[in-house]
Every structure is written in C-alpha cells, then in structure tokens.
PDB file of C-alpha atoms in Angstrom:
ATOM      1  CA  UNK A   1     172.589 -77.774 -14.713  1.00 76.00           C
ATOM      2  CA  UNK A   2     171.234 -74.749 -12.609  1.00 81.00           C
ATOM      3  CA  UNK A   3     167.688 -74.715 -14.433  1.00 85.00           C
ATOM      4  CA  UNK A   4     167.343 -78.442 -13.862  1.00 87.00           C
ATOM      5  CA  UNK A   5     168.401 -78.264 -10.250  1.00 88.00           C
ATOM      6  CA  UNK A   6     165.992 -75.439  -9.311  1.00 89.00           C
ATOM      7  CA  UNK A   7     163.144 -76.602 -11.562  1.00 90.00           C
ATOM      8  CA  UNK A   8     163.392 -80.097 -10.216  1.00 90.00           C
ATOM      9  CA  UNK A   9     163.493 -78.974  -6.553  1.00 91.00           C
ATOM     10  CA  UNK A  10     160.132 -77.111  -7.145  1.00 93.00           C
ATOM     11  CA  UNK A  11     158.622 -80.106  -8.668  1.00 93.00           C
ATOM     12  CA  UNK A  12     159.693 -82.322  -5.626  1.00 93.00           C
ATOM     13  CA  UNK A  13     157.739 -80.083  -3.619  1.00 93.00           C
ATOM     14  CA  UNK A  14     154.747 -80.482  -5.946  1.00 93.00           C
ATOM     15  CA  UNK A  15     154.958 -84.138  -5.806  1.00 92.00           C
ATOM     16  CA  UNK A  16     155.084 -84.084  -2.028  1.00 92.00           C
ATOM     17  CA  UNK A  17     151.611 -82.533  -2.074  1.00 93.00           C
ATOM     18  CA  UNK A  18     150.219 -85.699  -3.390  1.00 92.00           C
ATOM     19  CA  UNK A  19     151.407 -87.374  -0.142  1.00 92.00           C
ATOM     20  CA  UNK A  20     148.893 -88.637   2.306  1.00 88.00           C
ATOM     21  CA  UNK A  21     149.023 -87.369   5.029  1.00 88.00           C
ATOM     22  CA  UNK A  22     149.964 -84.012   3.338  1.00 91.00           C
ATOM     23  CA  UNK A  23     152.970 -82.250   4.988  1.00 91.00           C
ATOM     24  CA  UNK A  24     152.582 -78.572   6.082  1.00 89.00           C
ATOM     25  CA  UNK A  25     154.353 -76.165   3.847  1.00 90.00           C
ATOM     26  CA  UNK A  26     155.172 -73.992   6.838  1.00 91.00           C
ATOM     27  CA  UNK A  27     157.751 -76.158   8.411  1.00 91.00           C
ATOM     28  CA  UNK A  28     161.081 -75.221  10.107  1.00 91.00           C
ATOM     29  CA  UNK A  29     163.909 -73.798   7.877  1.00 92.00           C
ATOM     30  CA  UNK A  30     166.139 -76.819   8.674  1.00 92.00           C
ATOM     31  CA  UNK A  31     163.513 -79.232   7.228  1.00 93.00           C
ATOM     32  CA  UNK A  32     163.702 -77.339   3.991  1.00 93.00           C
ATOM     33  CA  UNK A  33     167.525 -77.486   4.141  1.00 94.00           C
ATOM     34  CA  UNK A  34     167.372 -81.186   4.349  1.00 93.00           C
ATOM     35  CA  UNK A  35     164.867 -81.374   1.597  1.00 94.00           C
ATOM     36  CA  UNK A  36     166.846 -79.412  -0.642  1.00 94.00           C
ATOM     37  CA  UNK A  37     170.156 -80.977   0.343  1.00 93.00           C
ATOM     38  CA  UNK A  38     168.987 -84.397  -0.348  1.00 94.00           C
ATOM     39  CA  UNK A  39     167.826 -83.246  -3.771  1.00 94.00           C
ATOM     40  CA  UNK A  40     171.270 -81.564  -4.623  1.00 94.00           C
ATOM     41  CA  UNK A  41     173.297 -84.647  -3.469  1.00 93.00           C
ATOM     42  CA  UNK A  42     171.224 -87.097  -5.417  1.00 93.00           C
ATOM     43  CA  UNK A  43     171.326 -84.929  -8.530  1.00 92.00           C
ATOM     44  CA  UNK A  44     175.067 -84.555  -8.246  1.00 92.00           C
ATOM     45  CA  UNK A  45     175.559 -88.302  -7.902  1.00 93.00           C
ATOM     46  CA  UNK A  46     173.495 -89.320 -10.775  1.00 91.00           C
ATOM     47  CA  UNK A  47     174.951 -86.503 -13.005  1.00 91.00           C
ATOM     48  CA  UNK A  48     178.405 -87.760 -12.157  1.00 91.00           C
ATOM     49  CA  UNK A  49     177.346 -91.134 -13.364  1.00 89.00           C
ATOM     50  CA  UNK A  50     175.489 -90.087 -16.615  1.00 87.00           C
ATOM     51  CA  UNK A  51     176.735 -86.718 -17.335  1.00 86.00           C
ATOM     52  CA  UNK A  52     173.166 -85.614 -18.338  1.00 87.00           C
ATOM     53  CA  UNK A  53     171.483 -83.017 -16.165  1.00 89.00           C
ATOM     54  CA  UNK A  54     167.968 -83.511 -17.486  1.00 88.00           C
ATOM     55  CA  UNK A  55     168.166 -87.320 -17.501  1.00 88.00           C
ATOM     56  CA  UNK A  56     169.444 -87.191 -14.013  1.00 89.00           C
ATOM     57  CA  UNK A  57     166.751 -84.918 -12.685  1.00 90.00           C
ATOM     58  CA  UNK A  58     163.965 -86.605 -14.139  1.00 86.00           C
ATOM     59  CA  UNK A  59     165.349 -89.781 -12.903  1.00 87.00           C
ATOM     60  CA  UNK A  60     165.628 -88.608  -9.315  1.00 92.00           C
ATOM     61  CA  UNK A  61     162.166 -86.929  -9.550  1.00 91.00           C
ATOM     62  CA  UNK A  62     160.680 -90.307 -10.594  1.00 85.00           C
ATOM     63  CA  UNK A  63     162.327 -91.891  -7.681  1.00 89.00           C
ATOM     64  CA  UNK A  64     160.887 -89.328  -5.358  1.00 92.00           C
ATOM     65  CA  UNK A  65     157.335 -90.028  -6.977  1.00 91.00           C
ATOM     66  CA  UNK A  66     157.737 -93.703  -6.436  1.00 86.00           C
ATOM     67  CA  UNK A  67     158.424 -93.185  -2.754  1.00 90.00           C
ATOM     68  CA  UNK A  68     155.365 -90.965  -2.566  1.00 93.00           C
ATOM     69  CA  UNK A  69     153.277 -93.489  -4.217  1.00 88.00           C
ATOM     70  CA  UNK A  70     154.476 -96.327  -1.957  1.00 86.00           C
ATOM     71  CA  UNK A  71     153.917 -94.182   1.115  1.00 90.00           C
ATOM     72  CA  UNK A  72     150.360 -93.542   0.092  1.00 91.00           C
ATOM     73  CA  UNK A  73     149.989 -97.375  -0.512  1.00 84.00           C
ATOM     74  CA  UNK A  74     151.110 -98.114   2.940  1.00 86.00           C
ATOM     75  CA  UNK A  75     149.158 -95.361   4.473  1.00 89.00           C
ATOM     76  CA  UNK A  76     145.942 -96.716   2.781  1.00 86.00           C
ATOM     77  CA  UNK A  77     146.531-100.149   4.153  1.00 82.00           C
ATOM     78  CA  UNK A  78     148.427 -99.782   7.402  1.00 83.00           C
ATOM     79  CA  UNK A  79     147.530 -95.979   8.293  1.00 87.00           C
ATOM     80  CA  UNK A  80     151.165 -95.388   8.536  1.00 87.00           C
ATOM     81  CA  UNK A  81     153.353 -93.314   6.124  1.00 90.00           C
ATOM     82  CA  UNK A  82     156.612 -94.573   4.665  1.00 88.00           C
ATOM     83  CA  UNK A  83     159.538 -94.519   6.999  1.00 88.00           C
ATOM     84  CA  UNK A  84     163.307 -95.132   6.656  1.00 87.00           C
ATOM     85  CA  UNK A  85     163.139 -98.616   7.701  1.00 83.00           C
ATOM     86  CA  UNK A  86     160.770 -99.500   4.727  1.00 83.00           C
ATOM     87  CA  UNK A  87     163.664 -98.984   2.202  1.00 83.00           C
ATOM     88  CA  UNK A  88     164.777-102.474   2.853  1.00 80.00           C
ATOM     89  CA  UNK A  89     161.530-103.808   1.604  1.00 78.00           C
ATOM     90  CA  UNK A  90     162.251-102.640  -1.986  1.00 76.00           C
ATOM     91  CA  UNK A  91     164.666-105.487  -2.472  1.00 77.00           C
ATOM     92  CA  UNK A  92     162.035-107.875  -1.044  1.00 76.00           C
ATOM     93  CA  UNK A  93     159.536-106.475  -3.498  1.00 73.00           C
ATOM     94  CA  UNK A  94     161.817-107.510  -6.401  1.00 75.00           C
ATOM     95  CA  UNK A  95     162.282-110.913  -4.836  1.00 78.00           C
ATOM     96  CA  UNK A  96     158.528-111.644  -3.824  1.00 76.00           C
ATOM     97  CA  UNK A  97     156.608-109.323  -6.321  1.00 76.00           C
ATOM     98  CA  UNK A  98     153.290-111.227  -5.746  1.00 76.00           C
ATOM     99  CA  UNK A  99     153.335-110.268  -2.025  1.00 73.00           C
ATOM    100  CA  UNK A 100     153.870-106.545  -2.458  1.00 70.00           C
ATOM    101  CA  UNK A 101     152.181-105.610  -5.736  1.00 74.00           C
ATOM    102  CA  UNK A 102     148.708-106.132  -4.714  1.00 74.00           C
ATOM    103  CA  UNK A 103     149.233-103.321  -2.255  1.00 69.00           C
ATOM    104  CA  UNK A 104     150.785-100.997  -4.560  1.00 68.00           C
ATOM    105  CA  UNK A 105     148.731-101.881  -7.492  1.00 72.00           C
ATOM    106  CA  UNK A 106     149.491-103.837 -10.569  1.00 77.00           C
ATOM    107  CA  UNK A 107     148.348-101.026 -12.907  1.00 80.00           C
ATOM    108  CA  UNK A 108     150.774 -98.303 -11.169  1.00 77.00           C
ATOM    109  CA  UNK A 109     153.598-100.660 -11.320  1.00 77.00           C
ATOM    110  CA  UNK A 110     153.250-101.455 -14.779  1.00 82.00           C
ATOM    111  CA  UNK A 111     152.704 -97.760 -15.804  1.00 84.00           C
ATOM    112  CA  UNK A 112     155.846 -96.767 -14.009  1.00 75.00           C
ATOM    113  CA  UNK A 113     158.031 -99.717 -15.319  1.00 81.00           C
ATOM    114  CA  UNK A 114     156.971 -98.872 -18.963  1.00 86.00           C
ATOM    115  CA  UNK A 115     157.358 -95.021 -18.527  1.00 80.00           C
ATOM    116  CA  UNK A 116     160.870 -95.504 -16.882  1.00 76.00           C
ATOM    117  CA  UNK A 117     161.978 -97.742 -19.893  1.00 85.00           C
ATOM    118  CA  UNK A 118     160.895 -95.412 -22.476  1.00 83.00           C
ATOM    119  CA  UNK A 119     162.335 -92.554 -20.415  1.00 76.00           C
ATOM    120  CA  UNK A 120     165.675 -94.441 -20.043  1.00 82.00           C
ATOM    121  CA  UNK A 121     165.863 -95.016 -23.745  1.00 84.00           C
ATOM    122  CA  UNK A 122     165.167 -91.381 -24.794  1.00 81.00           C
ATOM    123  CA  UNK A 123     167.289 -89.781 -22.137  1.00 79.00           C
ATOM    124  CA  UNK A 124     170.481 -91.837 -23.011  1.00 80.00           C
ATOM    125  CA  UNK A 125     169.719 -91.501 -26.783  1.00 83.00           C
ATOM    126  CA  UNK A 126     168.927 -87.888 -27.304  1.00 82.00           C
ATOM    127  CA  UNK A 127     170.436 -85.795 -24.460  1.00 81.00           C
ATOM    128  CA  UNK A 128     173.995 -84.519 -25.112  1.00 81.00           C
ATOM    129  CA  UNK A 129     176.398 -85.385 -22.331  1.00 83.00           C
ATOM    130  CA  UNK A 130     178.163 -82.686 -20.516  1.00 82.00           C
ATOM    131  CA  UNK A 131     181.235 -82.433 -18.201  1.00 83.00           C
ATOM    132  CA  UNK A 132     181.101 -84.654 -15.234  1.00 83.00           C
ATOM    133  CA  UNK A 133     183.051 -82.114 -13.104  1.00 87.00           C
ATOM    134  CA  UNK A 134     179.891 -79.951 -13.156  1.00 86.00           C
ATOM    135  CA  UNK A 135     178.579 -82.534 -10.493  1.00 86.00           C
ATOM    136  CA  UNK A 136     180.885 -81.180  -7.776  1.00 90.00           C
ATOM    137  CA  UNK A 137     178.750 -77.872  -7.541  1.00 90.00           C
ATOM    138  CA  UNK A 138     175.319 -79.714  -6.651  1.00 90.00           C
ATOM    139  CA  UNK A 139     177.287 -82.115  -4.566  1.00 92.00           C
ATOM    140  CA  UNK A 140     179.097 -79.242  -2.413  1.00 93.00           C
ATOM    141  CA  UNK A 141     175.742 -77.207  -2.198  1.00 92.00           C
ATOM    142  CA  UNK A 142     173.840 -80.510  -1.120  1.00 92.00           C
ATOM    143  CA  UNK A 143     176.391 -81.444   1.702  1.00 93.00           C
ATOM    144  CA  UNK A 144     176.406 -78.034   2.977  1.00 93.00           C
ATOM    145  CA  UNK A 145     172.729 -77.867   3.248  1.00 91.00           C
ATOM    146  CA  UNK A 146     172.562 -81.290   4.972  1.00 92.00           C
ATOM    147  CA  UNK A 147     175.292 -80.043   7.435  1.00 91.00           C
ATOM    148  CA  UNK A 148     173.228 -76.779   8.134  1.00 90.00           C
ATOM    149  CA  UNK A 149     169.986 -78.716   8.550  1.00 88.00           C
ATOM    150  CA  UNK A 150     171.238 -81.384  10.785  1.00 84.00           C
ATOM    151  CA  UNK A 151     170.063 -80.440  14.187  1.00 82.00           C
ATOM    152  CA  UNK A 152     169.674 -82.639  17.276  1.00 79.00           C
ATOM    153  CA  UNK A 153     166.070 -83.217  17.039  1.00 83.00           C
ATOM    154  CA  UNK A 154     164.322 -86.366  18.280  1.00 83.00           C
ATOM    155  CA  UNK A 155     161.614 -87.677  16.378  1.00 86.00           C
ATOM    156  CA  UNK A 156     158.402 -88.322  18.199  1.00 85.00           C
ATOM    157  CA  UNK A 157     158.368 -91.811  16.416  1.00 84.00           C
ATOM    158  CA  UNK A 158     154.849 -90.947  15.383  1.00 88.00           C
ATOM    159  CA  UNK A 159     155.575 -91.238  11.601  1.00 88.00           C
ATOM    160  CA  UNK A 160     152.354 -89.437  10.688  1.00 90.00           C
ATOM    161  CA  UNK A 161     152.844 -86.433  12.878  1.00 92.00           C
ATOM    162  CA  UNK A 162     156.632 -86.251  11.999  1.00 92.00           C
ATOM    163  CA  UNK A 163     155.772 -86.284   8.134  1.00 92.00           C
ATOM    164  CA  UNK A 164     153.113 -83.492   8.730  1.00 92.00           C
ATOM    165  CA  UNK A 165     155.498 -81.187  10.775  1.00 91.00           C
ATOM    166  CA  UNK A 166     158.882 -81.878   8.890  1.00 92.00           C
ATOM    167  CA  UNK A 167     157.992 -83.115   5.365  1.00 91.00           C
ATOM    168  CA  UNK A 168     158.937 -86.677   3.906  1.00 92.00           C
ATOM    169  CA  UNK A 169     162.412 -85.926   3.269  1.00 92.00           C
ATOM    170  CA  UNK A 170     163.344 -84.552   6.594  1.00 92.00           C
ATOM    171  CA  UNK A 171     161.334 -87.229   8.298  1.00 92.00           C
ATOM    172  CA  UNK A 172     163.355 -89.985   6.482  1.00 92.00           C
ATOM    173  CA  UNK A 173     166.570 -88.341   7.097  1.00 92.00           C
ATOM    174  CA  UNK A 174     165.915 -87.893  10.999  1.00 91.00           C
ATOM    175  CA  UNK A 175     164.490 -91.305  11.363  1.00 90.00           C
ATOM    176  CA  UNK A 176     167.725 -92.681   9.543  1.00 90.00           C
ATOM    177  CA  UNK A 177     169.955 -91.244  11.963  1.00 89.00           C
ATOM    178  CA  UNK A 178     167.874 -91.798  15.120  1.00 86.00           C
ATOM    179  CA  UNK A 179     167.919 -95.502  14.330  1.00 83.00           C
ATOM    180  CA  UNK A 180     171.605 -95.466  14.543  1.00 81.00           C
ATOM    181  CA  UNK A 181     171.931 -93.361  17.545  1.00 79.00           C
ATOM    182  CA  UNK A 182     173.244 -95.302  20.820  1.00 80.00           C
ATOM    183  CA  UNK A 183     170.383 -96.055  23.205  1.00 73.00           C
ATOM    184  CA  UNK A 184     170.887 -95.681  27.038  1.00 72.00           C
ATOM    185  CA  UNK A 185     168.773 -98.710  28.181  1.00 68.00           C
ATOM    186  CA  UNK A 186     168.873 -97.635  31.726  1.00 69.00           C
ATOM    187  CA  UNK A 187     167.152 -94.218  30.810  1.00 67.00           C
ATOM    188  CA  UNK A 188     164.291 -95.996  29.215  1.00 63.00           C
ATOM    189  CA  UNK A 189     162.452 -96.755  32.492  1.00 66.00           C
ATOM    190  CA  UNK A 190     161.440-100.278  31.154  1.00 64.00           C
ATOM    191  CA  UNK A 191     160.220-102.497  33.868  1.00 63.00           C
ATOM    192  CA  UNK A 192     161.949-105.435  31.936  1.00 59.00           C
ATOM    193  CA  UNK A 193     165.384-103.812  32.270  1.00 61.00           C
ATOM    194  CA  UNK A 194     166.246-105.797  35.461  1.00 58.00           C
ATOM    195  CA  UNK A 195     167.885-109.186  35.725  1.00 56.00           C
ATOM    196  CA  UNK A 196     165.342-111.972  35.019  1.00 53.00           C
ATOM    197  CA  UNK A 197     164.129-114.133  38.011  1.00 50.00           C
ATOM    198  CA  UNK A 198     164.095-117.828  37.425  1.00 52.00           C
ATOM    199  CA  UNK A 199     160.820-119.666  37.622  1.00 50.00           C
ATOM    200  CA  UNK A 200     162.097-121.889  40.254  1.00 52.00           C
ATOM    201  CA  UNK A 201     163.393-119.084  42.538  1.00 53.00           C
ATOM    202  CA  UNK A 202     162.011-118.736  46.122  1.00 53.00           C
ATOM    203  CA  UNK A 203     160.829-115.101  45.332  1.00 49.00           C
ATOM    204  CA  UNK A 204     158.756-116.304  42.439  1.00 48.00           C
ATOM    205  CA  UNK A 205     157.353-119.065  44.488  1.00 48.00           C
ATOM    206  CA  UNK A 206     156.271-116.786  47.311  1.00 47.00           C
ATOM    207  CA  UNK A 207     154.612-114.486  44.944  1.00 47.00           C
ATOM    208  CA  UNK A 208     152.757-117.375  43.200  1.00 49.00           C
ATOM    209  CA  UNK A 209     151.637-118.612  46.729  1.00 48.00           C
ATOM    210  CA  UNK A 210     150.306-115.299  47.749  1.00 48.00           C
ATOM    211  CA  UNK A 211     152.819-114.513  50.562  1.00 45.00           C
ATOM    212  CA  UNK A 212     155.091-111.718  50.185  1.00 45.00           C
ATOM    213  CA  UNK A 213     155.491-109.039  47.519  1.00 45.00           C
ATOM    214  CA  UNK A 214     156.213-110.085  43.855  1.00 48.00           C
ATOM    215  CA  UNK A 215     159.760-109.409  42.829  1.00 54.00           C
ATOM    216  CA  UNK A 216     159.415-110.540  39.142  1.00 61.00           C
ATOM    217  CA  UNK A 217     157.418-109.900  36.260  1.00 62.00           C
ATOM    218  CA  UNK A 218     154.939-112.452  34.892  1.00 61.00           C
ATOM    219  CA  UNK A 219     155.673-114.195  31.716  1.00 68.00           C
ATOM    220  CA  UNK A 220     155.322-112.244  28.567  1.00 68.00           C
ATOM    221  CA  UNK A 221     153.772-113.595  25.340  1.00 65.00           C
ATOM    222  CA  UNK A 222     154.724-111.636  22.289  1.00 71.00           C
ATOM    223  CA  UNK A 223     152.722-111.978  19.021  1.00 65.00           C
ATOM    224  CA  UNK A 224     154.449-110.523  15.921  1.00 64.00           C
ATOM    225  CA  UNK A 225     152.037-110.428  13.016  1.00 60.00           C
ATOM    226  CA  UNK A 226     153.327-107.449  10.947  1.00 60.00           C
ATOM    227  CA  UNK A 227     150.583-106.087   8.757  1.00 56.00           C
ATOM    228  CA  UNK A 228     148.219-108.955   8.524  1.00 59.00           C
ATOM    229  CA  UNK A 229     145.619-107.982  11.285  1.00 60.00           C
ATOM    230  CA  UNK A 230     145.465-105.601  14.080  1.00 64.00           C
ATOM    231  CA  UNK A 231     145.668-107.513  17.315  1.00 62.00           C
ATOM    232  CA  UNK A 232     144.248-104.731  19.425  1.00 67.00           C
ATOM    233  CA  UNK A 233     140.721-105.836  17.934  1.00 69.00           C
ATOM    234  CA  UNK A 234     141.049-108.989  19.880  1.00 65.00           C
ATOM    235  CA  UNK A 235     141.253-107.183  23.379  1.00 62.00           C
ATOM    236  CA  UNK A 236     137.916-107.354  25.114  1.00 55.00           C
TER     237      UNK A 236
END
C-alpha cells in the first residue's frame, strides 16, 4: 500500500504538469497538504471497495488525468480552467454526449474508455486482493492532511490565477467550500441590494420627467448565453 500511495502521489504531480495553465510548484504548504490529503482519502476509499492497492491507485490516477484533460479542453474553448462547479456537467456529458464530446475530442474519449475497460478487466483478474482494514491508514492520514491544510483563505474567483497559485486540487477544494459559505448580502456593496421601486411610483415618474434625483435603478436586461459566444464583443 505504501509504495502505491507514495508513487501515485508523485505521479499526480507529474500529471498536473500537463495542465494549462500550469500551476507553480512553489506554492504554500497548505496547498500541498490538500493535494496529498485528497489523494490519500480517494485511495483509501477505493481500496476499501476493491481491496486492491494497485488497481485503486491507477483508477484514482486515471480520474485525475481525466480532470486535467477536461480542464485543458475547457481552457482551450473558454479560457477558463476546470472549477468545482463543473463536476455536475459530468452527468450531463453522459446524458448528452454529442453536446460535450466535440469539445473534449472523440479520439481522447474513445482512447480513455478502451484503456479503462482493459485496465478494469486486468486489475480485477490478476491483482490479489488484500485486507480491507488497510484502508484505514490512508484514510486517517488523508483526513489529517485535509484538516491541517484547511485554512480560511478566500479565493480570488479568478480561476486561472487560483490554479496557478494553489494547484488544481487545492483550488477545487477551496472553491467547493467557498460555494457553501454563507454570504452577507449587505456587505457586498451591490446597488441592487435595496428595495425595488415600482415603475408607477412618484419617485420614478419624477426621475423620468427630469425633475428631482432618481431614487431607483433603471431596468436591467440580463442575457445568459453560457459558452456559445462572448457578449462583450457586441459592445461598441
């Protein structure tokens, strides 16, 4: 178990070097703790299910490689790396493959699928299962590292910058918790935080006629286009 854990952890760093944008190796120690902690927890969970250390390690490494490849495809199309919220699109990719596979590449998808099936058969057929209780060690180490690496750091929400500074694993971890943190709307400083003023109110009528100061905001038109085009190109 120990050689698989250490060797696999080193390989995750090598796979991360394929990422675009490429994260810096010189990053805070807590980011490396999160990286190693997520690897150990994932390895422990898979080993508890399969009782095969090498099979579990390669499965986890293939998952990490898949995330890196998906991130590179997303960055190539949208100039944004993979973020935590993108995990929900994996189920959509299974439901609607013709919508997502052109971005990822049919060749990459076919190669990964065939390779995974061959490995799945070989791993379950030839590797001798061990004691499932051995999964407790990587789980305990991983949870401890996650606890040590979890600092109150607010992401910049510039995904490219955070991935460069923290690495992909730490960025995903912190975006996950940031999305679940309570938000103080009063502290956002948004001009839309006040009570809406009806269009028929005297204040809005006075503002429209040019008398008095406007006390309400103009109507807001929002266009949500996802990734089909960049609406900023339409601005004169």
